[in-house]
Amino acid sequence: MKFSDFIIRGTVIKELKNNDKKDVIQEMVETIKSVYKLTTPKTAEIVEALMKREKIGSTGIGHGVAVPHAKIPGLKTVLGAFGRSRDGIDFNAIDGAPVNLVFTILAPPDRAEANLQALQRVSQSIRQANFCKFLKEAKDIKEIVEIFKESDENIK
Amino acid sequence: MKILIIGAGVVGSNLAEELSEEGHDIVIIDHDAEKIKNLAGSLDVLAITGSAARPSVLKSAGVGSMEMIIAVTNVDEVNIIVCMIAHQLGVKKCIARVRNEEYAVTPVVDLKKIAHLDRIINPEQIVAQSLEEILETPGATHVAKFANGQILLRGFDVPEDSSIVGKTLAELKEISDMEAFLIVGIARNGTMIIPTGSDEIRVGDNIFVLVSRDTLSMFLPLIKKRIWGVHRVMIYGADLIGLNLAGKLVGKVKEVVVIEENEEKAKAAAAQVPKAIVLKGRGTDLDLLKDANIAETDFFLALSSDNENNLVASIMAKKYGAKRTAVLTQDPDYVAVLESMEMDVVVNPLLITVSAILEYIRRGDVRHVVKLEDSEAEVIELVAQTHSKIVGKQLKDIKFPAGALVGTIIKGKTPVIPRGDTIIKPNEKVILFALPEAIKKIEKLFAVKR
């Protein structure tokens, strides 16, 4: 699966408005909902599902990256958003460091393979040298999308 | 399988022992008559004294009837030449230990091709790789990999503040489905439990989990709230292993410091790994360690060629604040002693070479097995054969032995956590966790029907 299969230009947020974990998640969920014109489930329900996963274990996986994700009833395909925070968000990440890059993934309940592939896509690219650095330094949304595109080409 | 081993040093004799115990026919050649005499007396192998690089010696060992040759003498050139001759005399598979980096890594010489080698074993590279893996999963009690590294087995002690304490496996199911992990074993009070949905995780459990390599980072926070990442690494010794590891780490951690006593080696290290900080001096020099800010070091690795200096340096590093230490010893007899001295990681290149060769040989088989040291449980990787009982039926309709659990099925490139309605198809890789009493029954399920 490629980034372009679940993160599109419209769901890239150059600078997140919020810096509280739950507010950030809500901001990203609202973006996804408005871009894809989703009416159900309610924003609060989606945020709750994502926060439930965060309570069991933070998806702040270190090096300034967080990947909040959950299965959302009613979805047919994987939907994602990417957001940046210059100041950093306290995600209670495993290395204790603030999070600057957030990948939010909403997953259809019965597409286990696709869901895993989306998580794999994020995890594989953040292990690549400079991927995170370039994302942090990108000037605008166009550059961010370009970085995803290049990454899609590098990983088969 | 008939296997010819060249060289009866630590690596050769350990291989001979392991492989003959597994039922292979072993012939071993070494020019040292004393070593050969000892081996012949202790193992059920045919041991021959002679120079293996001479075709006449190889012929007298019956080289023409061998299916595999493993050349592990101390001399690269001997290993290479022996394999070339063996290939010409009809041996199908040739494995050589080659330590010289110029042979092993530069793209200029394609040694595999010109010498007809199936596998080049470079211990220094293997050691550097395994150290890199250990650095990547801090806090694991066991590490092993399956399906070409796609699936990892990790053991963890469950700490008091872990958020999965008190949760049943059923409660974790939604997360584990999506993130492709499965807790396959719980070691509790000396007993290994194969958990079902109603089993809960308790403080102090040693849990074993099969997890996709790509989602390990998402799984870790479920076990531990904080894992102090490795940001600053100090390596004592700019020999092959130290240099190799420094090269691997410079892009990944914030700072890599290399300490080397020999001026030439220090200069070479600075040139080869320009992003590392290279300090000239002894790893046992306390002032130097303090100057290099040992107290702020997450991992100190003593990898010089001097066993004793490595030991002293790592004891000092730990005492003066390094969070974790690794120590390299060339002497297999030191390993158990060092492990009992609270060294976090003890590395012996010879033993690592033995296990790398064994892993390579076994990969040809259907089975790849990892035994968990303290219990008798095994993690087994099998390929589902077309005419076996395991394929083509929903898992819930298969009579599965108690004491065994399907951990992961590799479908295409994606690892899948099995459910009741999952069907295993022919040629899919299956990774199982099994207690000894269940292993025979598992083998029957995977055996081809007659």
Coordinates of C-alpha atoms in Angstrom, one line a residue:
Chain A
M1 CA 0.0 0.0 0.0
K2 CA 1.2 3.5 -0.8
F3 CA 0.8 6.7 1.2
S4 CA -1.2 8.1 -1.7
D5 CA -3.8 5.3 -1.0
F6 CA -4.6 6.8 2.4
I7 CA -3.2 10.2 2.7
I8 CA -4.1 12.8 0.1
R9 CA -3.2 16.5 -0.3
G10 CA -6.4 17.6 1.5
T11 CA -5.6 15.6 4.6
V12 CA -2.1 17.0 5.0
I13 CA -2.0 19.7 7.7
K14 CA 1.1 21.9 7.4
E15 CA 0.8 23.2 11.0
L16 CA -1.6 21.7 13.5
K17 CA -3.6 24.4 15.4
N18 CA -3.7 22.4 18.6
N19 CA -1.0 21.0 20.9
D20 CA -3.0 18.9 23.3
K21 CA -3.0 15.2 22.3
K22 CA -6.8 14.8 22.2
D23 CA -7.4 18.1 20.5
V24 CA -4.8 17.2 17.8
I25 CA -6.5 13.9 17.2
Q26 CA -9.9 15.7 17.0
E27 CA -8.5 18.3 14.6
M28 CA -7.2 15.5 12.3
V29 CA -10.4 13.5 12.5
E30 CA -12.4 16.6 11.6
T31 CA -10.1 17.2 8.6
I32 CA -10.6 13.7 7.4
K33 CA -14.4 13.9 7.9
S34 CA -14.7 17.1 5.9
V35 CA -12.4 16.1 3.1
Y36 CA -14.2 12.8 2.6
K37 CA -17.6 14.3 3.5
L38 CA -18.2 11.6 6.1
T39 CA -21.4 12.1 8.1
T40 CA -21.1 9.0 10.3
P41 CA -19.7 8.0 12.7
K42 CA -19.7 11.1 14.8
T43 CA -16.4 12.9 15.3
A44 CA -16.6 12.2 19.1
E45 CA -17.0 8.5 18.5
I46 CA -14.0 8.3 16.2
V47 CA -11.9 10.4 18.6
E48 CA -13.0 8.1 21.4
A49 CA -11.9 5.0 19.5
L50 CA -8.5 6.5 18.8
M51 CA -8.1 7.7 22.4
K52 CA -9.0 4.2 23.7
R53 CA -6.0 2.8 21.9
E54 CA -3.8 5.6 23.3
K55 CA -4.9 4.8 26.8
I56 CA -3.7 1.2 26.5
G57 CA -0.4 2.2 25.0
S58 CA 0.7 5.5 23.5
T59 CA 1.2 5.4 19.7
G60 CA 4.0 7.9 20.2
I61 CA 6.6 5.4 18.9
G62 CA 9.6 7.6 19.4
H63 CA 11.8 10.0 17.4
G64 CA 9.0 12.6 17.4
V65 CA 6.4 10.4 15.5
A66 CA 3.0 9.3 16.6
V67 CA 0.6 7.0 14.7
P68 CA -2.9 7.1 16.3
H69 CA -5.0 4.5 14.7
A70 CA -8.2 2.5 15.4
K71 CA -10.9 0.5 13.6
I72 CA -13.9 2.7 12.8
P73 CA -17.2 1.0 12.1
G74 CA -18.8 1.8 8.7
L75 CA -15.6 2.6 6.9
K76 CA -14.9 0.9 3.6
T77 CA -11.3 1.9 3.0
V78 CA -8.3 3.1 5.1
L79 CA -8.4 6.9 5.6
G80 CA -5.5 8.8 6.9
A81 CA -4.2 12.3 7.7
F82 CA -0.8 13.8 8.4
G83 CA -0.1 16.7 10.6
R84 CA 2.9 18.7 11.8
S85 CA 3.5 20.5 15.0
R86 CA 6.5 22.7 15.3
D87 CA 6.3 23.1 19.1
G88 CA 5.7 19.4 19.7
I89 CA 2.9 17.6 21.3
D90 CA 3.0 15.7 24.6
F91 CA 1.9 12.3 23.4
N92 CA 3.4 10.4 26.3
A93 CA 5.6 8.9 23.7
I94 CA 7.8 5.9 24.6
D95 CA 11.0 7.9 24.5
G96 CA 9.5 10.8 26.4
A97 CA 10.1 13.1 23.5
P98 CA 7.5 15.6 22.2
V99 CA 5.8 14.6 18.9
N100 CA 6.2 16.7 15.8
L101 CA 4.8 14.4 13.1
V102 CA 1.4 12.7 13.5
F103 CA 0.0 10.1 11.1
T104 CA -3.7 9.4 12.0
I105 CA -5.1 6.2 10.5
L106 CA -8.8 5.3 10.5
A107 CA -9.3 1.6 9.6
P108 CA -12.3 -0.3 8.3
P109 CA -13.1 -3.1 10.8
D110 CA -13.0 -6.0 8.4
R111 CA -9.9 -5.2 6.3
A112 CA -7.2 -6.5 8.5
E113 CA -4.6 -6.8 5.7
A114 CA -5.1 -3.3 4.4
N115 CA -5.0 -1.8 7.9
L116 CA -1.7 -3.5 8.6
Q117 CA -0.3 -2.5 5.3
A118 CA -1.1 1.2 6.1
L119 CA 0.7 0.9 9.5
Q120 CA 3.6 -0.9 7.8
R121 CA 3.9 1.9 5.2
V122 CA 4.3 4.5 7.9
S123 CA 6.6 2.4 10.0
Q124 CA 8.9 1.4 7.1
S125 CA 9.3 5.0 5.9
I126 CA 10.1 6.5 9.2
R127 CA 12.9 4.1 9.5
Q128 CA 14.4 5.4 6.3
A129 CA 17.2 7.9 6.7
N130 CA 16.1 11.5 6.4
F131 CA 12.3 10.9 5.9
C132 CA 11.3 12.5 9.1
K133 CA 13.9 15.2 8.8
F134 CA 12.6 16.2 5.4
L135 CA 9.0 16.1 6.6
K136 CA 9.9 18.5 9.4
E137 CA 11.8 20.8 7.1
A138 CA 9.3 20.8 4.2
K139 CA 8.2 24.4 3.3
D140 CA 4.6 23.7 2.3
I141 CA 2.0 21.1 1.7
K142 CA 3.2 20.6 -1.9
E143 CA 6.7 19.6 -0.6
I144 CA 5.2 17.3 2.0
V145 CA 3.1 15.5 -0.6
E146 CA 6.2 15.3 -2.8
I147 CA 8.1 13.6 0.1
F148 CA 5.4 11.0 0.4
K149 CA 5.4 10.4 -3.3
E150 CA 9.2 9.9 -3.4
S151 CA 8.9 7.5 -0.5
D152 CA 6.2 5.6 -2.3
E153 CA 8.6 5.2 -5.2
N154 CA 11.4 4.0 -3.1
I155 CA 9.6 1.3 -1.3
K156 CA 8.0 -1.3 -3.5
Chain B
M1 CA 22.9 -35.0 4.5
K2 CA 26.6 -35.7 4.0
I3 CA 28.6 -32.6 5.1
L4 CA 32.4 -32.0 4.9
I5 CA 33.7 -29.5 7.4
I6 CA 37.1 -27.9 6.9
G7 CA 38.8 -26.6 10.0
A8 CA 38.4 -28.0 13.5
G9 CA 38.7 -24.8 15.5
V10 CA 35.9 -23.6 17.8
V11 CA 33.5 -23.0 14.8
G12 CA 34.3 -26.2 13.0
S13 CA 34.0 -28.5 16.0
N14 CA 30.9 -26.9 17.3
L15 CA 29.3 -27.3 13.9
A16 CA 30.4 -30.9 13.7
E17 CA 28.8 -31.6 17.1
E18 CA 25.5 -29.8 16.4
L19 CA 25.1 -31.3 12.9
S20 CA 26.0 -34.8 13.8
E21 CA 23.5 -34.7 16.7
E22 CA 20.9 -33.6 14.1
G23 CA 21.6 -36.8 12.2
H24 CA 23.9 -35.5 9.4
D25 CA 26.9 -37.5 8.3
I26 CA 30.0 -35.4 9.1
V27 CA 33.5 -35.6 7.9
I28 CA 35.9 -33.0 9.3
I29 CA 39.5 -32.2 8.1
D30 CA 42.2 -30.2 10.0
H31 CA 45.9 -30.2 9.6
D32 CA 46.3 -30.2 13.4
A33 CA 46.6 -33.9 14.4
E34 CA 45.9 -33.1 18.0
K35 CA 42.6 -31.4 17.3
I36 CA 41.6 -34.3 15.1
K37 CA 42.4 -36.9 17.7
N38 CA 40.3 -35.0 20.3
L39 CA 37.4 -34.8 18.0
A40 CA 37.5 -38.3 16.8
G41 CA 37.5 -39.4 20.5
S42 CA 34.5 -37.3 21.5
L43 CA 32.1 -37.1 18.5
D44 CA 30.5 -39.5 16.2
V45 CA 32.2 -38.0 13.1
L46 CA 34.9 -39.1 10.7
A47 CA 38.0 -36.9 11.5
I48 CA 40.9 -36.7 9.1
T49 CA 44.3 -35.1 9.5
G50 CA 45.6 -33.3 6.5
S51 CA 45.8 -30.1 4.4
A52 CA 42.4 -29.6 3.0
A53 CA 43.6 -27.3 0.2
R54 CA 45.2 -30.4 -1.4
P55 CA 42.8 -32.2 -3.8
S56 CA 44.3 -35.6 -2.8
V57 CA 43.3 -34.9 0.8
L58 CA 39.8 -33.8 -0.2
K59 CA 39.4 -36.9 -2.4
S60 CA 40.5 -39.2 0.4
A61 CA 37.7 -37.6 2.5
G62 CA 35.2 -38.7 -0.1
V63 CA 34.5 -35.1 -1.4
G64 CA 32.7 -36.4 -4.5
S65 CA 29.9 -37.9 -2.4
M66 CA 29.4 -34.8 -0.2
E67 CA 26.3 -32.6 -0.5
M68 CA 27.7 -29.7 1.3
I69 CA 31.1 -28.3 2.3
I70 CA 31.6 -25.8 5.1
A71 CA 35.1 -24.2 5.1
V72 CA 35.9 -22.5 8.4
T73 CA 39.7 -22.5 8.8
N74 CA 41.4 -19.4 10.1
V75 CA 42.7 -18.6 6.6
D76 CA 40.3 -16.9 4.1
E77 CA 42.3 -18.0 1.1
V78 CA 42.3 -21.7 2.2
N79 CA 38.5 -21.6 2.7
I80 CA 38.0 -20.0 -0.7
I81 CA 40.3 -22.4 -2.5
V82 CA 38.9 -25.5 -0.8
C83 CA 35.4 -24.5 -1.9
M84 CA 36.5 -23.9 -5.5
I85 CA 38.1 -27.4 -5.7
A86 CA 35.1 -28.9 -4.0
H87 CA 32.8 -27.3 -6.5
Q88 CA 34.8 -28.7 -9.4
L89 CA 34.7 -32.1 -7.7
G90 CA 30.9 -32.0 -7.7
V91 CA 29.9 -30.7 -4.3
K92 CA 26.6 -28.8 -4.7
K93 CA 26.6 -26.4 -1.8
C94 CA 29.7 -24.5 -0.7
I95 CA 29.9 -22.2 2.4
A96 CA 33.1 -20.3 3.3
R97 CA 34.0 -18.2 6.2
V98 CA 35.7 -15.0 4.8
R99 CA 36.7 -12.3 7.2
N100 CA 38.6 -10.0 5.0
E101 CA 36.3 -7.1 4.2
E102 CA 37.9 -6.6 0.8
Y103 CA 36.6 -10.0 -0.2
A104 CA 33.4 -9.8 1.7
V105 CA 31.9 -6.5 0.9
T106 CA 33.5 -4.6 -2.0
P107 CA 31.5 -4.9 -5.1
V108 CA 34.7 -5.0 -7.2
V109 CA 35.2 -8.7 -6.5
D110 CA 32.2 -11.0 -6.9
L111 CA 33.7 -13.7 -4.8
K112 CA 30.5 -15.7 -4.6
K113 CA 30.5 -16.0 -8.4
I114 CA 34.2 -16.6 -9.1
A115 CA 34.6 -19.1 -6.3
H116 CA 31.1 -20.7 -6.7
L117 CA 30.2 -20.0 -3.1
D118 CA 26.6 -20.3 -2.0
R119 CA 27.2 -18.4 1.1
I120 CA 29.9 -16.2 2.5
I121 CA 30.0 -16.1 6.3
N122 CA 31.6 -12.9 7.6
P123 CA 31.6 -13.1 11.4
E124 CA 32.3 -9.4 11.9
Q125 CA 29.4 -8.4 9.8
I126 CA 27.1 -10.9 11.6
V127 CA 28.2 -9.7 15.0
A128 CA 27.7 -6.0 14.0
Q129 CA 24.2 -6.9 12.7
S130 CA 23.2 -8.7 15.8
L131 CA 24.4 -5.9 18.0
E132 CA 22.4 -3.5 15.9
E133 CA 19.3 -5.6 16.5
I134 CA 19.9 -5.7 20.2
L135 CA 20.3 -1.9 20.3
E136 CA 17.0 -1.6 18.4
T137 CA 14.8 -3.5 20.9
P138 CA 16.0 -2.4 24.3
G139 CA 14.4 -4.3 27.1
A140 CA 13.7 -7.6 25.4
T141 CA 14.6 -10.8 27.2
H142 CA 14.5 -12.9 24.0
V143 CA 15.0 -12.1 20.4
A144 CA 14.6 -14.3 17.3
K145 CA 13.3 -13.8 13.8
F146 CA 11.2 -15.8 11.3
A147 CA 10.0 -15.6 7.7
N148 CA 13.2 -13.9 6.6
G149 CA 13.0 -11.3 9.3
Q150 CA 9.4 -10.3 8.6
I151 CA 8.2 -11.7 11.9
L152 CA 9.9 -11.2 15.2
L153 CA 9.7 -13.2 18.4
R154 CA 10.3 -11.0 21.4
G155 CA 10.3 -11.9 25.1
F156 CA 9.5 -9.3 27.7
D157 CA 9.2 -9.2 31.4
V158 CA 5.9 -7.4 32.2
P159 CA 6.6 -4.5 34.6
E160 CA 4.2 -3.3 37.3
D161 CA 3.2 -0.1 35.4
S162 CA 2.5 -1.9 32.1
S163 CA -0.9 -1.0 30.7
I164 CA -1.8 -4.5 29.7
V165 CA -1.5 -5.8 33.3
G166 CA -4.9 -7.3 34.2
K167 CA -6.1 -7.4 30.6
T168 CA -7.2 -10.6 29.0
L169 CA -6.0 -11.6 25.6
A170 CA -9.6 -11.2 24.4
E171 CA -9.6 -7.6 25.5
L172 CA -6.4 -7.0 23.4
K173 CA -7.8 -8.8 20.4
E174 CA -8.9 -5.7 18.5
I175 CA -5.5 -4.1 18.8
S176 CA -3.6 -7.3 18.1
D177 CA -5.6 -8.0 15.0
M178 CA -4.9 -4.6 13.5
E179 CA -1.2 -4.5 14.5
A180 CA -0.4 -8.1 13.7
F181 CA 0.9 -9.3 17.0
L182 CA 0.0 -12.3 19.1
I183 CA 1.0 -13.2 22.6
V184 CA 1.9 -16.9 22.1
G185 CA 3.3 -17.9 25.4
I186 CA 3.3 -16.7 29.1
A187 CA 6.1 -18.0 31.4
R188 CA 4.7 -17.8 34.9
N189 CA 6.1 -19.4 38.0
G190 CA 8.3 -21.6 36.0
T191 CA 5.5 -22.9 33.8
M192 CA 4.9 -22.0 30.1
I193 CA 1.3 -21.3 29.5
I194 CA -0.2 -21.3 26.0
P195 CA -2.8 -18.6 26.5
T196 CA -6.4 -18.5 25.4
G197 CA -8.6 -15.5 25.2
S198 CA -9.6 -15.7 28.9
D199 CA -6.0 -15.6 30.2
E200 CA -4.9 -12.3 31.6
I201 CA -1.5 -10.7 31.8
R202 CA 0.0 -10.4 35.2
V203 CA 2.9 -8.4 36.7
G204 CA 6.1 -10.4 36.5
D205 CA 5.0 -12.6 33.6
N206 CA 7.6 -13.3 30.9
I207 CA 5.5 -13.0 27.8
F208 CA 6.5 -14.1 24.3
V209 CA 5.0 -12.3 21.4
L210 CA 5.2 -12.8 17.7
V211 CA 5.0 -9.4 16.0
S212 CA 5.4 -8.0 12.6
R213 CA 8.8 -6.2 12.2
D214 CA 6.9 -3.2 11.1
T215 CA 4.6 -2.9 14.0
L216 CA 7.0 -3.8 16.8
S217 CA 7.4 0.0 17.6
M218 CA 3.6 0.2 18.1
F219 CA 3.6 -2.9 20.3
L220 CA 6.4 -1.8 22.7
P221 CA 4.4 1.0 24.4
L222 CA 1.8 -1.6 25.4
I223 CA 4.4 -3.3 27.6
K224 CA 6.5 -0.4 28.8
K225 CA 5.5 3.1 29.3
R226 CA 9.1 4.4 28.7
I227 CA 12.0 2.8 27.0
W228 CA 15.0 5.0 27.0
G229 CA 16.1 5.1 23.5
V230 CA 19.7 4.7 22.6
H231 CA 21.0 8.2 21.6
R232 CA 24.6 8.1 22.5
V233 CA 26.8 5.0 21.8
M234 CA 30.4 4.6 22.8
I235 CA 32.4 1.9 21.1
Y236 CA 35.8 0.8 22.4
G237 CA 37.9 -0.8 19.7
A238 CA 38.1 0.3 16.0
D239 CA 38.6 -3.3 14.7
L240 CA 36.3 -4.7 12.0
I241 CA 33.3 -5.2 14.3
G242 CA 33.6 -1.8 16.0
L243 CA 34.0 0.0 12.6
N244 CA 31.2 -2.0 11.0
L245 CA 28.8 -1.2 13.9
A246 CA 29.8 2.5 14.0
G247 CA 29.1 2.8 10.3
K248 CA 25.6 1.3 10.8
L249 CA 24.8 3.5 13.7
V250 CA 25.9 7.0 12.7
G251 CA 22.7 7.8 10.8
K252 CA 20.5 6.2 13.4
V253 CA 21.6 7.5 16.8
K254 CA 22.6 11.1 17.8
E255 CA 26.2 10.5 18.6
V256 CA 28.7 7.7 18.1
V257 CA 32.0 7.8 19.9
V258 CA 34.8 5.4 19.0
I259 CA 37.8 4.9 21.3
E260 CA 40.9 3.4 19.8
E261 CA 44.4 3.0 21.3
N262 CA 46.3 2.4 18.1
E263 CA 47.0 5.7 16.2
E264 CA 46.9 4.2 12.7
K265 CA 43.6 2.4 13.5
A266 CA 42.2 5.6 15.0
K267 CA 43.1 7.6 11.9
A268 CA 41.6 4.9 9.6
A269 CA 38.4 4.9 11.7
A270 CA 38.0 8.7 11.4
A271 CA 38.4 8.4 7.7
Q272 CA 36.0 5.5 7.3
V273 CA 33.3 6.8 9.6
P274 CA 33.7 10.5 9.4
K275 CA 30.4 11.2 11.3
A276 CA 31.7 9.4 14.4
I277 CA 33.8 11.1 17.0
V278 CA 37.1 9.1 17.2
L279 CA 39.2 9.5 20.3
K280 CA 42.7 8.0 20.6
G281 CA 43.3 6.3 23.8
R282 CA 42.6 3.2 25.9
G283 CA 39.1 2.1 26.8
T284 CA 40.4 1.3 30.3
D285 CA 41.6 4.9 30.9
L286 CA 39.2 6.4 33.4
D287 CA 40.1 10.0 32.6
L288 CA 39.5 9.4 28.9
L289 CA 36.1 7.7 29.7
K290 CA 35.1 10.7 31.8
D291 CA 36.3 13.2 29.2
A292 CA 34.2 11.3 26.7
N293 CA 31.2 11.8 29.0
I294 CA 30.7 8.2 29.9
A295 CA 27.9 9.2 32.3
E296 CA 25.7 10.3 29.4
T297 CA 26.2 7.2 27.4
D298 CA 23.2 4.9 26.7
F299 CA 25.3 2.0 25.4
F300 CA 28.9 1.2 25.9
L301 CA 30.3 -1.6 23.7
A302 CA 33.8 -3.0 24.4
L303 CA 34.6 -4.6 21.0
S304 CA 38.4 -4.4 21.0
S305 CA 40.5 -7.5 20.1
D306 CA 41.7 -7.7 23.7
N307 CA 39.4 -9.9 25.9
E308 CA 40.7 -8.7 29.2
N309 CA 40.7 -5.0 28.3
N310 CA 37.1 -5.3 27.1
L311 CA 36.1 -6.7 30.4
V312 CA 37.8 -4.0 32.5
A313 CA 36.6 -1.3 30.2
S314 CA 33.0 -2.4 30.4
I315 CA 33.1 -2.7 34.2
M316 CA 34.4 0.8 34.4
A317 CA 31.9 2.1 32.0
K318 CA 29.0 0.7 34.0
K319 CA 30.4 2.0 37.3
Y320 CA 30.8 5.5 35.9
G321 CA 27.3 5.8 34.5
A322 CA 26.9 4.0 31.1
K323 CA 23.3 2.8 31.1
R324 CA 24.0 -0.5 29.4
T325 CA 27.2 -2.4 28.3
A326 CA 28.1 -5.0 25.8
V327 CA 31.3 -6.9 25.9
L328 CA 33.0 -8.9 23.2
T329 CA 35.1 -12.0 24.0
Q330 CA 36.8 -14.3 21.6
D331 CA 36.9 -17.1 24.2
P332 CA 33.7 -19.1 24.3
D333 CA 34.6 -20.2 27.9
Y334 CA 34.3 -16.6 29.1
V335 CA 30.7 -16.2 27.9
A336 CA 28.9 -17.9 30.9
V337 CA 31.2 -16.1 33.4
L338 CA 30.6 -12.7 31.8
E339 CA 26.9 -13.3 31.7
S340 CA 26.9 -14.0 35.4
M341 CA 28.7 -10.7 36.0
E342 CA 25.7 -8.5 35.0
M343 CA 27.1 -7.6 31.6
D344 CA 24.0 -6.7 29.6
V345 CA 25.2 -8.3 26.4
V346 CA 28.0 -10.8 25.9
V347 CA 29.1 -11.4 22.3
N348 CA 31.2 -14.3 21.1
P349 CA 31.9 -14.1 17.3
L350 CA 32.7 -17.8 17.1
L351 CA 29.4 -18.9 18.6
I352 CA 27.5 -16.4 16.5
T353 CA 29.2 -17.7 13.4
V354 CA 28.2 -21.3 14.3
S355 CA 24.5 -20.3 14.8
A356 CA 24.5 -18.2 11.5
I357 CA 25.8 -21.3 9.6
L358 CA 23.3 -23.6 11.3
E359 CA 20.5 -21.2 10.5
Y360 CA 21.5 -21.1 6.9
I361 CA 21.7 -24.9 6.6
R362 CA 18.3 -25.4 8.3
R363 CA 16.6 -22.8 6.1
G364 CA 16.8 -25.4 3.3
D365 CA 14.5 -27.6 5.4
V366 CA 10.9 -27.0 6.0
R367 CA 11.5 -26.4 9.6
H368 CA 13.1 -23.4 11.3
V369 CA 13.0 -23.9 15.0
V370 CA 13.9 -21.7 17.9
K371 CA 14.0 -23.2 21.3
L372 CA 13.4 -20.9 24.2
E373 CA 16.4 -21.4 26.5
D374 CA 14.8 -21.9 29.9
S375 CA 11.6 -23.7 28.9
E376 CA 11.2 -26.6 26.4
A377 CA 8.8 -24.6 24.3
E378 CA 9.6 -24.2 20.6
V379 CA 8.7 -21.6 18.0
I380 CA 8.5 -23.4 14.7
E381 CA 8.3 -22.0 11.1
L382 CA 6.7 -24.4 8.6
V383 CA 5.6 -24.2 5.1
A384 CA 2.1 -25.7 4.6
Q385 CA 2.3 -28.4 2.0
T386 CA -0.4 -29.0 -0.6
H387 CA -1.6 -32.4 0.6
S388 CA -1.3 -31.9 4.4
K389 CA -4.2 -31.8 6.8
I390 CA -3.6 -28.2 7.8
V391 CA -4.5 -26.7 4.4
G392 CA -7.9 -25.9 2.9
K393 CA -10.0 -26.0 6.1
Q394 CA -11.1 -23.3 8.5
L395 CA -8.8 -23.4 11.5
K396 CA -11.7 -24.0 13.9
D397 CA -12.5 -27.2 12.1
I398 CA -9.0 -28.6 12.6
K399 CA -8.3 -30.7 15.7
F400 CA -5.5 -28.7 17.1
P401 CA -3.4 -30.1 19.9
A402 CA -3.6 -28.5 23.3
G403 CA -0.2 -26.9 24.0
A404 CA 0.2 -25.4 20.6
L405 CA -0.9 -22.2 18.9
V406 CA -0.8 -20.8 15.4
G407 CA 0.9 -17.5 15.8
T408 CA 1.1 -16.0 12.4
I409 CA 0.4 -16.9 8.8
I410 CA 2.2 -15.2 6.0
K411 CA -0.2 -14.5 3.2
G412 CA 1.5 -13.0 0.2
K413 CA 3.7 -10.5 1.9
T414 CA 1.4 -9.7 4.8
P415 CA 1.5 -11.4 8.2
V416 CA -2.0 -12.4 9.3
I417 CA -3.1 -13.2 12.8
P418 CA -5.3 -16.3 12.5
R419 CA -8.9 -16.4 13.5
G420 CA -11.4 -19.3 13.6
D421 CA -12.4 -18.8 10.0
T422 CA -8.9 -18.4 8.6
I423 CA -7.9 -21.0 6.0
I424 CA -4.3 -21.9 5.5
K425 CA -3.4 -22.2 1.8
P426 CA -0.7 -24.4 0.3
N427 CA 2.9 -22.9 0.4
E428 CA 2.0 -20.3 3.0
K429 CA 4.5 -19.9 5.9
V430 CA 3.0 -20.7 9.3
I431 CA 4.7 -19.8 12.6
L432 CA 3.6 -21.8 15.6
F433 CA 4.4 -21.9 19.2
A434 CA 4.4 -25.3 20.8
L435 CA 5.1 -27.1 24.0
P436 CA 7.1 -30.3 23.6
E437 CA 4.2 -32.7 24.1
A438 CA 2.3 -31.0 21.2
I439 CA 5.2 -31.0 18.6
K440 CA 4.6 -34.6 17.3
K441 CA 0.9 -33.8 16.7
I442 CA 1.8 -30.6 15.0
E443 CA 4.1 -32.4 12.7
K444 CA 1.3 -34.8 11.7
L445 CA -1.0 -31.9 10.8
F446 CA 1.7 -30.6 8.5
A447 CA 2.8 -33.9 7.1
V448 CA 1.8 -34.8 3.5
K449 CA -1.0 -37.3 3.5
R450 CA 0.0 -40.7 2.0

